PDB file of C-alpha atoms in Angstrom:
ATOM      1  CA  MET A1063       0.111  -0.352  -0.223  1.00  0.00           C
ATOM      2  CA  LYS A1064       1.489   3.179  -1.090  1.00  0.00           C
ATOM      3  CA  GLN A1065       1.038   6.720   0.921  1.00  0.00           C
ATOM      4  CA  ARG A1066      -0.239   9.219  -1.322  1.00  0.00           C
ATOM      5  CA  SER A1067       1.110  12.796  -0.805  1.00  0.00           C
ATOM      6  CA  LYS A1068      -2.258  14.456  -1.333  1.00  0.00           C
ATOM      7  CA  PRO A1069      -5.582  12.749  -1.353  1.00  0.00           C
ATOM      8  CA  ARG A1070      -8.371  13.635  -2.724  1.00  0.00           C
ATOM      9  CA  LYS A1071     -10.555  16.839  -1.556  1.00  0.00           C
ATOM     10  CA  ILE A1072     -13.862  15.836  -0.792  1.00  0.00           C
ATOM     11  CA  VAL A1073     -16.643  18.609   0.350  1.00  0.00           C
ATOM     12  CA  PRO A1074     -17.702  17.563   3.645  1.00  0.00           C
ATOM     13  CA  GLY A1075     -21.528  16.754   4.354  1.00  0.00           C
ATOM     14  CA  ARG A1076     -22.063  19.619   6.699  1.00  0.00           C
ATOM     15  CA  VAL A1077     -20.752  21.996   3.876  1.00  0.00           C
ATOM     16  CA  LEU A1078     -23.364  20.384   1.315  1.00  0.00           C
ATOM     17  CA  ARG A1079     -25.995  20.706   3.622  1.00  0.00           C
ATOM     18  CA  GLU A1080     -25.162  24.007   5.094  1.00  0.00           C
ATOM     19  CA  CYS A1081     -25.123  25.508   1.194  1.00  0.00           C
ATOM     20  CA  ALA A1082     -28.056  22.935   0.523  1.00  0.00           C
ATOM     21  CA  GLU A1083     -30.325  26.010  -0.905  1.00  0.00           C
ATOM     22  CA  GLN A1084     -27.482  27.874  -3.151  1.00  0.00           C
ATOM     23  CA  LEU A1085     -26.049  24.331  -4.317  1.00  0.00           C
ATOM     24  CA  ALA A1086     -29.996  23.008  -5.247  1.00  0.00           C
ATOM     25  CA  ASP A1087     -30.099  24.046  -8.684  1.00  0.00           C
ATOM     26  CA  VAL A1088     -26.564  23.250  -9.274  1.00  0.00           C
ATOM     27  CA  PHE A1089     -26.935  19.749  -8.678  1.00  0.00           C
ATOM     28  CA  THR A1090     -30.073  19.819 -10.642  1.00  0.00           C
ATOM     29  CA  ASP A1091     -28.205  20.584 -13.388  1.00  0.00           C
ATOM     30  CA  VAL A1092     -25.496  18.170 -13.141  1.00  0.00           C
ATOM     31  CA  PHE A1093     -28.471  15.833 -12.207  1.00  0.00           C
ATOM     32  CA  ASN A1094     -30.460  16.351 -14.979  1.00  0.00           C
ATOM     33  CA  ILE A1095     -27.442  16.690 -17.662  1.00  0.00           C
ATOM     34  CA  SER A1096     -26.012  13.306 -15.943  1.00  0.00           C
ATOM     35  CA  LEU A1097     -29.534  11.459 -16.635  1.00  0.00           C
ATOM     36  CA  SER A1098     -30.153  12.825 -20.018  1.00  0.00           C
ATOM     37  CA  SER A1099     -26.786  11.703 -21.377  1.00  0.00           C
ATOM     38  CA  ALA A1100     -26.732   8.254 -19.100  1.00  0.00           C
ATOM     39  CA  VAL A1101     -23.367   9.380 -18.158  1.00  0.00           C
ATOM     40  CA  VAL A1102     -22.125   9.682 -14.642  1.00  0.00           C
ATOM     41  CA  PRO A1103     -19.026  11.673 -13.963  1.00  0.00           C
ATOM     42  CA  THR A1104     -16.164   9.317 -13.086  1.00  0.00           C
ATOM     43  CA  CYS A1105     -15.617  12.008 -10.026  1.00  0.00           C
ATOM     44  CA  LEU A1106     -19.306  10.681  -8.807  1.00  0.00           C
ATOM     45  CA  LYS A1107     -18.329   6.969  -9.262  1.00  0.00           C
ATOM     46  CA  ARG A1108     -15.297   6.893  -7.244  1.00  0.00           C
ATOM     47  CA  THR A1109     -15.269   4.676  -4.109  1.00  0.00           C
ATOM     48  CA  THR A1110     -12.743   4.548  -1.344  1.00  0.00           C
ATOM     49  CA  ILE A1111     -13.026   0.844   0.330  1.00  0.00           C
ATOM     50  CA  VAL A1112     -12.565   1.195   4.247  1.00  0.00           C
ATOM     51  CA  PRO A1113     -12.110  -2.376   6.032  1.00  0.00           C
ATOM     52  CA  VAL A1114     -13.939  -2.114   9.202  1.00  0.00           C
ATOM     53  CA  LEU A1115     -13.233  -4.609  11.813  1.00  0.00           C
ATOM     54  CA  GLU A1116     -16.391  -7.216  12.582  1.00  0.00           C
ATOM     55  CA  LYS A1117     -14.903  -8.935  15.999  1.00  0.00           C
ATOM     56  CA  SER A1118     -12.823  -7.783  18.595  1.00  0.00           C
ATOM     57  CA  THR A1119      -9.978  -9.575  17.648  1.00  0.00           C
ATOM     58  CA  VAL A1120      -8.357 -10.567  13.942  1.00  0.00           C
ATOM     59  CA  SER A1121      -7.574 -13.861  12.993  1.00  0.00           C
ATOM     60  CA  CYS A1122      -7.655 -13.342   9.165  1.00  0.00           C
ATOM     61  CA  LEU A1123      -9.024 -10.754   6.994  1.00  0.00           C
ATOM     62  CA  ASN A1124     -12.186 -12.444   6.892  1.00  0.00           C
ATOM     63  CA  ASP A1125     -12.824 -10.575  10.101  1.00  0.00           C
ATOM     64  CA  TYR A1126     -12.815  -7.346   8.076  1.00  0.00           C
ATOM     65  CA  HIS A1127     -15.555  -6.067   5.774  1.00  0.00           C
ATOM     66  CA  PRO A1128     -15.131  -3.744   3.492  1.00  0.00           C
ATOM     67  CA  VAL A1129     -17.072  -0.527   3.166  1.00  0.00           C
ATOM     68  CA  ALA A1130     -17.430   1.367  -0.068  1.00  0.00           C
ATOM     69  CA  LEU A1131     -17.206   5.154   1.020  1.00  0.00           C
ATOM     70  CA  THR A1132     -18.868   7.596  -1.887  1.00  0.00           C
ATOM     71  CA  PRO A1133     -19.298  10.803  -2.732  1.00  0.00           C
ATOM     72  CA  ILE A1134     -22.532  12.197  -0.823  1.00  0.00           C
ATOM     73  CA  VAL A1135     -23.686  13.734  -4.110  1.00  0.00           C
ATOM     74  CA  MET A1136     -24.080  10.460  -5.739  1.00  0.00           C
ATOM     75  CA  LYS A1137     -25.918   8.894  -2.925  1.00  0.00           C
ATOM     76  CA  CYS A1138     -28.671  11.480  -3.172  1.00  0.00           C
ATOM     77  CA  PHE A1139     -28.460  10.869  -7.062  1.00  0.00           C
ATOM     78  CA  GLU A1140     -29.091   6.969  -5.959  1.00  0.00           C
ATOM     79  CA  ARG A1141     -31.933   7.853  -3.564  1.00  0.00           C
ATOM     80  CA  LEU A1142     -33.621   9.815  -6.810  1.00  0.00           C
ATOM     81  CA  VAL A1143     -33.086   6.987  -9.088  1.00  0.00           C
ATOM     82  CA  MET A1144     -34.011   3.972  -6.183  1.00  0.00           C
ATOM     83  CA  ARG A1145     -37.397   5.777  -5.446  1.00  0.00           C
ATOM     84  CA  HIS A1146     -38.292   6.401  -9.199  1.00  0.00           C
ATOM     85  CA  ILE A1147     -37.077   2.649 -10.125  1.00  0.00           C
ATOM     86  CA  LYS A1148     -39.370   1.276  -6.934  1.00  0.00           C
ATOM     87  CA  THR A1149     -42.522   3.306  -8.203  1.00  0.00           C
ATOM     88  CA  GLN A1150     -41.948   1.366 -11.783  1.00  0.00           C
ATOM     89  CA  LEU A1151     -42.104  -1.639 -10.973  1.00  0.00           C
ATOM     90  CA  PRO A1152     -44.478  -3.802 -12.313  1.00  0.00           C
ATOM     91  CA  PRO A1153     -46.936  -5.125  -9.481  1.00  0.00           C
ATOM     92  CA  SER A1154     -46.501  -8.867 -11.595  1.00  0.00           C
ATOM     93  CA  LEU A1155     -43.300  -9.127  -8.592  1.00  0.00           C
ATOM     94  CA  ASP A1156     -43.791 -11.599  -6.008  1.00  0.00           C
ATOM     95  CA  PRO A1157     -46.638 -10.050  -3.322  1.00  0.00           C
ATOM     96  CA  LEU A1158     -44.192 -11.727  -0.705  1.00  0.00           C
ATOM     97  CA  GLN A1159     -41.152  -9.781  -1.932  1.00  0.00           C
ATOM     98  CA  PHE A1160     -39.973  -7.454   0.725  1.00  0.00           C
ATOM     99  CA  VAL A1161     -36.831  -6.399  -0.500  1.00  0.00           C
ATOM    100  CA  SER A1162     -36.192  -3.285  -2.811  1.00  0.00           C
ATOM    101  CA  CYS A1163     -40.165  -3.001  -2.911  1.00  0.00           C
ATOM    102  CA  LEU A1164     -41.936   0.062  -2.336  1.00  0.00           C
ATOM    103  CA  ASN A1165     -43.420   0.089   1.517  1.00  0.00           C
ATOM    104  CA  ARG A1166     -42.705  -3.277   1.903  1.00  0.00           C
ATOM    105  CA  SER A1167     -39.229  -4.027   4.228  1.00  0.00           C
ATOM    106  CA  ILE A1168     -38.351  -6.882   6.775  1.00  0.00           C
ATOM    107  CA  THR A1169     -40.628  -5.033   8.995  1.00  0.00           C
ATOM    108  CA  THR A1170     -43.712  -5.838   7.106  1.00  0.00           C
ATOM    109  CA  THR A1171     -42.994  -9.457   6.534  1.00  0.00           C
ATOM    110  CA  LEU A1172     -42.586 -10.054  11.166  1.00  0.00           C
ATOM    111  CA  HIS A1173     -46.193  -8.325  11.375  1.00  0.00           C
ATOM    112  CA  LEU A1174     -47.376 -10.632   8.656  1.00  0.00           C
ATOM    113  CA  SER A1175     -45.952 -13.435  10.036  1.00  0.00           C
ATOM    114  CA  LEU A1176     -46.621 -12.637  13.529  1.00  0.00           C
ATOM    115  CA  THR A1177     -50.454 -11.540  12.937  1.00  0.00           C
ATOM    116  CA  HIS A1178     -50.976 -14.726  10.704  1.00  0.00           C
ATOM    117  CA  LEU A1179     -49.314 -16.787  13.644  1.00  0.00           C
ATOM    118  CA  ASP A1180     -52.369 -15.256  15.996  1.00  0.00           C
ATOM    119  CA  ASN A1181     -54.936 -17.379  14.191  1.00  0.00           C
ATOM    120  CA  LYS A1182     -55.091 -20.767  15.724  1.00  0.00           C
ATOM    121  CA  ASP A1183     -53.797 -24.498  13.805  1.00  0.00           C
ATOM    122  CA  THR A1184     -51.593 -22.177  11.546  1.00  0.00           C
ATOM    123  CA  TYR A1185     -47.876 -21.991  10.611  1.00  0.00           C
ATOM    124  CA  VAL A1186     -45.501 -19.423   8.855  1.00  0.00           C
ATOM    125  CA  GLN A1187     -43.103 -20.767   5.991  1.00  0.00           C
ATOM    126  CA  MET A1188     -39.317 -18.553   5.383  1.00  0.00           C
ATOM    127  CA  LEU A1189     -36.868 -18.510   3.194  1.00  0.00           C
ATOM    128  CA  PHE A1190     -33.714 -15.998   4.191  1.00  0.00           C
ATOM    129  CA  LEU A1191     -31.129 -15.620   1.993  1.00  0.00           C
ATOM    130  CA  ASP A1192     -28.140 -13.655   2.123  1.00  0.00           C
ATOM    131  CA  PHE A1193     -26.770 -11.969  -1.068  1.00  0.00           C
ATOM    132  CA  SER A1194     -24.022 -10.129   1.048  1.00  0.00           C
ATOM    133  CA  SER A1195     -21.135 -10.979  -1.629  1.00  0.00           C
ATOM    134  CA  ALA A1196     -24.221 -10.522  -4.757  1.00  0.00           C
ATOM    135  CA  PHE A1197     -22.710  -6.734  -5.143  1.00  0.00           C
ATOM    136  CA  ASN A1198     -19.270  -8.140  -5.722  1.00  0.00           C
ATOM    137  CA  THR A1199     -20.854 -10.333  -8.798  1.00  0.00           C
ATOM    138  CA  ILE A1200     -23.519  -8.399 -10.122  1.00  0.00           C
ATOM    139  CA  ILE A1201     -22.552  -8.414 -14.318  1.00  0.00           C
ATOM    140  CA  PRO A1202     -23.742  -4.757 -15.402  1.00  0.00           C
ATOM    141  CA  GLN A1203     -25.190  -5.870 -18.713  1.00  0.00           C
ATOM    142  CA  HIS A1204     -26.822  -8.863 -17.458  1.00  0.00           C
ATOM    143  CA  LEU A1205     -28.412  -6.383 -14.534  1.00  0.00           C
ATOM    144  CA  ILE A1206     -29.488  -3.827 -17.362  1.00  0.00           C
ATOM    145  CA  ASP A1207     -31.200  -6.588 -19.232  1.00  0.00           C
ATOM    146  CA  LYS A1208     -32.958  -7.588 -16.248  1.00  0.00           C
ATOM    147  CA  LEU A1209     -34.245  -4.450 -16.037  1.00  0.00           C
ATOM    148  CA  SER A1210     -35.497  -3.549 -19.084  1.00  0.00           C
ATOM    149  CA  LEU A1211     -37.730  -6.492 -19.137  1.00  0.00           C
ATOM    150  CA  LEU A1212     -39.167  -5.083 -16.097  1.00  0.00           C
ATOM    151  CA  GLY A1213     -40.051  -2.154 -18.277  1.00  0.00           C
ATOM    152  CA  LEU A1214     -37.444   0.409 -17.152  1.00  0.00           C
ATOM    153  CA  ASN A1215     -36.726   3.157 -19.569  1.00  0.00           C
ATOM    154  CA  THR A1216     -33.837   2.316 -21.697  1.00  0.00           C
ATOM    155  CA  SER A1217     -32.236   5.971 -21.007  1.00  0.00           C
ATOM    156  CA  LEU A1218     -32.532   5.041 -17.079  1.00  0.00           C
ATOM    157  CA  CYS A1219     -31.179   1.601 -17.707  1.00  0.00           C
ATOM    158  CA  ASN A1220     -28.178   2.965 -19.655  1.00  0.00           C
ATOM    159  CA  TRP A1221     -27.205   5.835 -16.922  1.00  0.00           C
ATOM    160  CA  ILE A1222     -26.956   2.568 -14.622  1.00  0.00           C
ATOM    161  CA  LEU A1223     -25.092   0.658 -16.722  1.00  0.00           C
ATOM    162  CA  ASP A1224     -22.548   3.750 -17.208  1.00  0.00           C
ATOM    163  CA  PHE A1225     -22.636   4.332 -13.555  1.00  0.00           C
ATOM    164  CA  LEU A1226     -21.561   0.447 -12.858  1.00  0.00           C
ATOM    165  CA  ILE A1227     -18.741   0.494 -15.671  1.00  0.00           C
ATOM    166  CA  GLY A1228     -15.531   2.039 -15.168  1.00  0.00           C
ATOM    167  CA  ARG A1229     -15.215   2.788 -11.588  1.00  0.00           C
ATOM    168  CA  PRO A1230     -12.161   3.890  -9.956  1.00  0.00           C
ATOM    169  CA  GLN A1231     -11.780   2.171  -6.567  1.00  0.00           C
ATOM    170  CA  SER A1232      -9.181   2.119  -3.819  1.00  0.00           C
ATOM    171  CA  VAL A1233      -8.602   0.778  -0.367  1.00  0.00           C
ATOM    172  CA  ARG A1234      -7.957   3.286   2.782  1.00  0.00           C
ATOM    173  CA  ILE A1235      -5.994   2.276   5.607  1.00  0.00           C
ATOM    174  CA  GLY A1236      -5.521   4.610   8.059  1.00  0.00           C
ATOM    175  CA  ASN A1237      -3.980   7.446   6.103  1.00  0.00           C
ATOM    176  CA  SER A1238      -2.309   5.492   3.493  1.00  0.00           C
ATOM    177  CA  PHE A1239      -4.009   4.708   0.279  1.00  0.00           C
ATOM    178  CA  SER A1240      -3.663   1.640  -2.740  1.00  0.00           C
ATOM    179  CA  SER A1241      -3.360   2.616  -6.489  1.00  0.00           C
ATOM    180  CA  ILE A1242      -6.639   2.836  -8.139  1.00  0.00           C
ATOM    181  CA  THR A1243      -8.640   0.451  -9.901  1.00  0.00           C
ATOM    182  CA  THR A1244     -10.704   0.889 -12.494  1.00  0.00           C
ATOM    183  CA  LEU A1245     -14.011  -1.582 -11.643  1.00  0.00           C
ATOM    184  CA  SER A1246     -16.843  -2.500 -14.322  1.00  0.00           C
ATOM    185  CA  THR A1247     -18.481  -5.679 -12.423  1.00  0.00           C
ATOM    186  CA  GLY A1248     -20.005  -5.837  -9.215  1.00  0.00           C
ATOM    187  CA  ALA A1249     -21.800  -2.638  -7.451  1.00  0.00           C
ATOM    188  CA  PRO A1250     -20.210  -0.603  -4.277  1.00  0.00           C
ATOM    189  CA  GLN A1251     -21.792  -2.258  -1.295  1.00  0.00           C
ATOM    190  CA  GLY A1252     -24.133   0.869   0.361  1.00  0.00           C
ATOM    191  CA  CYS A1253     -25.578   1.720  -3.025  1.00  0.00           C
ATOM    192  CA  VAL A1254     -29.125   2.435  -1.992  1.00  0.00           C
TER     193      VAL A1254
END
């Protein structure tokens, strides 16, 4: 791992929050141009991976969980896009799927299950799958093909594809940064 002499400058979240009114029009223009051209500026795709210890003692590298730090502005854009996508999903999706569906969550799942169990002679079967490593194996074009089949706008699919390919990424440990690697598979964990 190399010590970078000048880490890249990041505008702190508190500055963005305090200047939100003044910056709103600028970021609205940036986002609209990005969407209409289906191009995400590279500076908004840049990710810094920070390993976070999950256990009190380290016995192997798997004791660390990689956390992807992405620009705050991109997180805001992601939330807007995700909100839009959720409204566009067809009602033909499984009615008992609760992740990434509008007005559904694991809390909803538990509530429905517990309510059902209040009835005499009933039971509940649940299947929980852990897709935590799935973020690392996403093939962007396959995802876009699936989103298109769900009826998502071609322009939005192209914007998502551009976001997922050519993402610069480095690892930070303390004040040291690795060299930058450009990724075109997977997705930053923590994306909305």
